[in-house]
PDB file of C-alpha atoms in Angstrom:
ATOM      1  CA  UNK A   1     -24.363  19.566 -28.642  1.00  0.00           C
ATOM      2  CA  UNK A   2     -21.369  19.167 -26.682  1.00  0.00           C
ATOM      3  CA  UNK A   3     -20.948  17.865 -23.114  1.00  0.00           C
ATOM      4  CA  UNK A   4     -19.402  20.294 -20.815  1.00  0.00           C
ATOM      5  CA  UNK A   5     -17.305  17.125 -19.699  1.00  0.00           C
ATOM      6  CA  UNK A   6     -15.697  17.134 -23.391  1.00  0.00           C
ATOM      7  CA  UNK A   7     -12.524  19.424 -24.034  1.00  0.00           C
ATOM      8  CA  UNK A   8     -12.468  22.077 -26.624  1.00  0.00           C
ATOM      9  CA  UNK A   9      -9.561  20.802 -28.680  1.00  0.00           C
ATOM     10  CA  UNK A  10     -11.062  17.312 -29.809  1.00  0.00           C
ATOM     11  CA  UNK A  11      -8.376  15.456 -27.923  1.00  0.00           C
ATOM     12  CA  UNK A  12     -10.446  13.718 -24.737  1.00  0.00           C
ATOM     13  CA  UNK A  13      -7.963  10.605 -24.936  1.00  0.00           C
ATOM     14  CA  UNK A  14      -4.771  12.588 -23.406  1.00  0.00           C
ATOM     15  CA  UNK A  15      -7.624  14.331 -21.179  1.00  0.00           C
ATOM     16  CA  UNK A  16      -8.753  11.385 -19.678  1.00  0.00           C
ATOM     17  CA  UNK A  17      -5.553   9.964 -19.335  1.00  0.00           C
ATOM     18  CA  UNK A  18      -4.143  13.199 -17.618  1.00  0.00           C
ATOM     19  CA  UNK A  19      -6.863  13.131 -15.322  1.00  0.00           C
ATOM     20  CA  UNK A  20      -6.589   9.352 -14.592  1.00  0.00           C
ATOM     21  CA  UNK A  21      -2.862  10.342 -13.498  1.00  0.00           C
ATOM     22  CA  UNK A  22      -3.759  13.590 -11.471  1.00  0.00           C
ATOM     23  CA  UNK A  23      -6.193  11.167  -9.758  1.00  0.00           C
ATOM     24  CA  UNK A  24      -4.168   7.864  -9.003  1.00  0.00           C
ATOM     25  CA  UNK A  25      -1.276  10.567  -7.969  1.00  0.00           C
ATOM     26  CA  UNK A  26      -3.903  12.004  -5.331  1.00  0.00           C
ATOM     27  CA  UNK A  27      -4.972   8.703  -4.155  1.00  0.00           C
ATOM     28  CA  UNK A  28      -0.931   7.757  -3.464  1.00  0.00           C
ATOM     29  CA  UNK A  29      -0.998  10.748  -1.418  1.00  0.00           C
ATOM     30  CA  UNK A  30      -3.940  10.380   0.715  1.00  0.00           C
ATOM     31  CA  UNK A  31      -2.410   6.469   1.316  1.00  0.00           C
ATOM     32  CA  UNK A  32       0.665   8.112   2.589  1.00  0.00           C
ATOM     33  CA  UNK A  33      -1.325  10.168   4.686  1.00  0.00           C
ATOM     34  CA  UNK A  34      -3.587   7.639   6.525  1.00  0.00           C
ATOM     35  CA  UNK A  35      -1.521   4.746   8.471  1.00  0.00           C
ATOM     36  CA  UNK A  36      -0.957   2.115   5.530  1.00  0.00           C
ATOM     37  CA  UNK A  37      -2.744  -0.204   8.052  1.00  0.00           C
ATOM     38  CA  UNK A  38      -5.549   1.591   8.658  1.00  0.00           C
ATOM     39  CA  UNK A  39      -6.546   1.461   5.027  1.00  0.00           C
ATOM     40  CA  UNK A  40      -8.565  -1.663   4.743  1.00  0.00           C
ATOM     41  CA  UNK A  41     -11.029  -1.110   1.914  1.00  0.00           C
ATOM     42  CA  UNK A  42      -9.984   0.723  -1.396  1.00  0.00           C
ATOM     43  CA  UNK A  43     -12.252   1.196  -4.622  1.00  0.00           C
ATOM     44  CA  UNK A  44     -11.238   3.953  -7.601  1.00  0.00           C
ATOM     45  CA  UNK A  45     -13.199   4.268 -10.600  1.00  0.00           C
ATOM     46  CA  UNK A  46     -10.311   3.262 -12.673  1.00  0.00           C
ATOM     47  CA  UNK A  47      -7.157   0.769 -13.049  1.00  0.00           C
ATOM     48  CA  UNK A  48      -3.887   0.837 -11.791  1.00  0.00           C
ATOM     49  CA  UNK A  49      -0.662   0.549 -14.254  1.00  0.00           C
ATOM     50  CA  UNK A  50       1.930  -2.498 -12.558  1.00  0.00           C
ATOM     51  CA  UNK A  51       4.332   0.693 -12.190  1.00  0.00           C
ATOM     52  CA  UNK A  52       2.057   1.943  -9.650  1.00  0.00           C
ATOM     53  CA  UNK A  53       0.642  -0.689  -7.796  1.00  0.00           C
ATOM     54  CA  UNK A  54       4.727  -1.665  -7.645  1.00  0.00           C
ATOM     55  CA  UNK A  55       5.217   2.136  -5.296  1.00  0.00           C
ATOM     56  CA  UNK A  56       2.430   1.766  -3.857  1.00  0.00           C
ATOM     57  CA  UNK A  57       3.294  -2.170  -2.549  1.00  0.00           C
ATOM     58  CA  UNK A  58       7.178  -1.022  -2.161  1.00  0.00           C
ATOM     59  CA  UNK A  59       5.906   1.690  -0.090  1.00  0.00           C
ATOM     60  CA  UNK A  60       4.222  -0.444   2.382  1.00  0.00           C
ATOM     61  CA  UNK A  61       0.353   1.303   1.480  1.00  0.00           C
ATOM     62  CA  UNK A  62      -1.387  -1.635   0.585  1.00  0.00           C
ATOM     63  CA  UNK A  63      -0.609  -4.455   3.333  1.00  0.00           C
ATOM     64  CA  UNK A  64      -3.325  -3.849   5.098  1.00  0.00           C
ATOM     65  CA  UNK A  65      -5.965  -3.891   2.266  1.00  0.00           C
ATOM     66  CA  UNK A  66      -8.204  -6.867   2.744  1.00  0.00           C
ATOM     67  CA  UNK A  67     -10.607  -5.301  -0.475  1.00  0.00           C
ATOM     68  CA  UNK A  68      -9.348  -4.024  -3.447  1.00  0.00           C
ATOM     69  CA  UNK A  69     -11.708  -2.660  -5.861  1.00  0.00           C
ATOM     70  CA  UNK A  70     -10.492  -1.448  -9.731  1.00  0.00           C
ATOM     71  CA  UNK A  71     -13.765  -0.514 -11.863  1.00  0.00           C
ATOM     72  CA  UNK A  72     -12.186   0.618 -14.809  1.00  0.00           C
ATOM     73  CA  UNK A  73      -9.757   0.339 -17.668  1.00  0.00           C
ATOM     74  CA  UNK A  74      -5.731   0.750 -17.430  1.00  0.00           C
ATOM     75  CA  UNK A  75      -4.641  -2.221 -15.454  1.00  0.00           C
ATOM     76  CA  UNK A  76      -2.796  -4.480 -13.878  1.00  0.00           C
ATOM     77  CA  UNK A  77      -1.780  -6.670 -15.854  1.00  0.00           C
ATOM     78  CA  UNK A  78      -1.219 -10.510 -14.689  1.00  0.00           C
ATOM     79  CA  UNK A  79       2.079  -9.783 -13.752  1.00  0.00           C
ATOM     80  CA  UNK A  80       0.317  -6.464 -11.787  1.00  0.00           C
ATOM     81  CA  UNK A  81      -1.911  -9.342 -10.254  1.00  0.00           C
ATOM     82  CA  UNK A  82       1.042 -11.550  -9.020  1.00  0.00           C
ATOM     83  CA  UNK A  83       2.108  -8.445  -7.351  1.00  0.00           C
ATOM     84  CA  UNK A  84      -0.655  -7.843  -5.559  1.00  0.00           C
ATOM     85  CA  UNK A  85      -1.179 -10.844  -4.135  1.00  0.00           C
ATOM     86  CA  UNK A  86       2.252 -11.106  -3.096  1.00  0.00           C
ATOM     87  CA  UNK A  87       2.325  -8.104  -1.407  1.00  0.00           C
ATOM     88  CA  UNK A  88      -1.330  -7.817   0.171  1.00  0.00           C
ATOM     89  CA  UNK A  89      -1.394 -10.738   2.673  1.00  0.00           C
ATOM     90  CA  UNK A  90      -4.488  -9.387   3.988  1.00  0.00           C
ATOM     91  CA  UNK A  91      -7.009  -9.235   1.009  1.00  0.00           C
ATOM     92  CA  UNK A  92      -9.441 -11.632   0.833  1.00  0.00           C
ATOM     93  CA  UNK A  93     -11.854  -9.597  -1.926  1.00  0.00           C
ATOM     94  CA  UNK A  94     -10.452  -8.197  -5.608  1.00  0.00           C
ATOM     95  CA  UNK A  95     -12.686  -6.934  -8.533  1.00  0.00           C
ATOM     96  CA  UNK A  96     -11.456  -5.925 -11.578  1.00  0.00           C
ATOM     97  CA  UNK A  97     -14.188  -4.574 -14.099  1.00  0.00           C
ATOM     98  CA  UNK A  98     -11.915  -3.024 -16.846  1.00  0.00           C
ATOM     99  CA  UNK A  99      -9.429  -5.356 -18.767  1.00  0.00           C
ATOM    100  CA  UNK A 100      -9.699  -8.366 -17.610  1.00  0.00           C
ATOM    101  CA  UNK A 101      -7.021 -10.787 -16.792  1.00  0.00           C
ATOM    102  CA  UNK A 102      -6.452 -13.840 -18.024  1.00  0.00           C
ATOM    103  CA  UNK A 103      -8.298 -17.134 -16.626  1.00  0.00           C
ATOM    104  CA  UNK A 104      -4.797 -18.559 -14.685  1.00  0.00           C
ATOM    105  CA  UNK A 105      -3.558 -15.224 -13.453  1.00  0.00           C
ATOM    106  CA  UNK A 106      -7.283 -14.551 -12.131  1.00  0.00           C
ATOM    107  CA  UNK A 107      -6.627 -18.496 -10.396  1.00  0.00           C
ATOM    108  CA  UNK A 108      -3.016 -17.978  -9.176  1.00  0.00           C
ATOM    109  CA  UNK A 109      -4.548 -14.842  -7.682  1.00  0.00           C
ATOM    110  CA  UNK A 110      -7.159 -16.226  -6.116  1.00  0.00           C
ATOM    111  CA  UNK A 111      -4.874 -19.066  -4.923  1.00  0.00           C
ATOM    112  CA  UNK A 112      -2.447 -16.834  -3.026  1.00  0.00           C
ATOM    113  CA  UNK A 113      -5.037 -15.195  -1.543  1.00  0.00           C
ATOM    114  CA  UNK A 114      -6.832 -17.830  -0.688  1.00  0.00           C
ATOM    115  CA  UNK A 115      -3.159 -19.154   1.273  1.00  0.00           C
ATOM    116  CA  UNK A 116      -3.272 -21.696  -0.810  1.00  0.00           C
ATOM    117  CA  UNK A 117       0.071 -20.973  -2.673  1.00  0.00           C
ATOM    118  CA  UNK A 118       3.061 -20.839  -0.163  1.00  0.00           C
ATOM    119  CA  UNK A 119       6.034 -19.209  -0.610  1.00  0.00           C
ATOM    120  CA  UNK A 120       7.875 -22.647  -1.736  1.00  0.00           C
ATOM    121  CA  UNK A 121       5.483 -22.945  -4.120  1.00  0.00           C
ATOM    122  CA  UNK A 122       6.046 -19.551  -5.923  1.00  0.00           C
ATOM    123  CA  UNK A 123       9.762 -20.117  -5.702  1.00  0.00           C
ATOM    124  CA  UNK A 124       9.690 -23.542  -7.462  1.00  0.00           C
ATOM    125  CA  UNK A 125       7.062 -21.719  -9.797  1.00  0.00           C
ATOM    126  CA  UNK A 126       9.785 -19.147 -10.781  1.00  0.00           C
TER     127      UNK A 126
END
C-alpha cells in the first residue's frame, strides 16, 4: 500500500524538491520578519543550496546566528561553508547531517569560527 505522503504520479523526487523550496522560501521570510539579530538559533530539517545561504548572508539574516543546524541533504557545499563562516561572526555551533563536507572545509570552518583565521589570513589564502 501506498503512503498518503507519496504523490499519485510516481514522481516524489520533483515533489520533495518543490517542497524543500516552498519551505526554505518560507523560512527566508519569517528571517525577514524577526530582527536578523534576534535570530540566534536556527535548525531546518534540510540543507541549504550556496545560492541561498549567499541572500540570506547578503541580506544581513544570519549575523546574529550563533547555532546553525542543517539535518538533511542539499547543501552547502565547502565553498557554502566558507560563506558562512565569513558572514556569521557570531556562531560558535554548526551541524551538518546530510552531505557532508570535506575534512579541510569542515577545519577552515571550524577555524574561522573558532577566530582563529583572521581576515589577513583569508586574504593571503585567496
Amino acid at each position: 500500500p501506498r503512503s498518503s505522503r507519496q504523490p499519485a504520479s510516481g514522481d516524489g523526487g520533483a515533489a520533495v524538491v518543490a517542497r524543500r523550496a516552498q519551505l526554505v522560501a518560507f523560512v527566508g521570510r519569517l528571517l525577514r520578519a524577526i530582527r536578523p539579530q534576534r535570530v540566534s538559533h536556527l535548525a531546518l530539517p534540510f540543507g541549504v543550496e550556496d545560492a541561498q545561504v549567499k541572500a540570506w548572508a547578503r541580506d544581513g539574516l544570519l549575523r546574529g546566528l550563533e547555532e546553525l543546524h542543517l539535518l538533511g541533504h542539499g547543501g552547502p557545499s565547502d565553498a557554502g561553508l566558507t560563506y558562512i563562516a565569513r558572514h556569521c561572526p557570531k556562531l560558535r555551533v554548526l551541524t551538518l547531517l546530510g552531505d557532508s563536507p570535506s575534512a579541510a572545509a569542515s577545519l577552515l570552518l571550524k577555524a574561522q569560527v573558532a577566530g582563529s583565521l583572521s581576515d589577513e589570513w583569508w586574504r593571503g589564502f585567496r
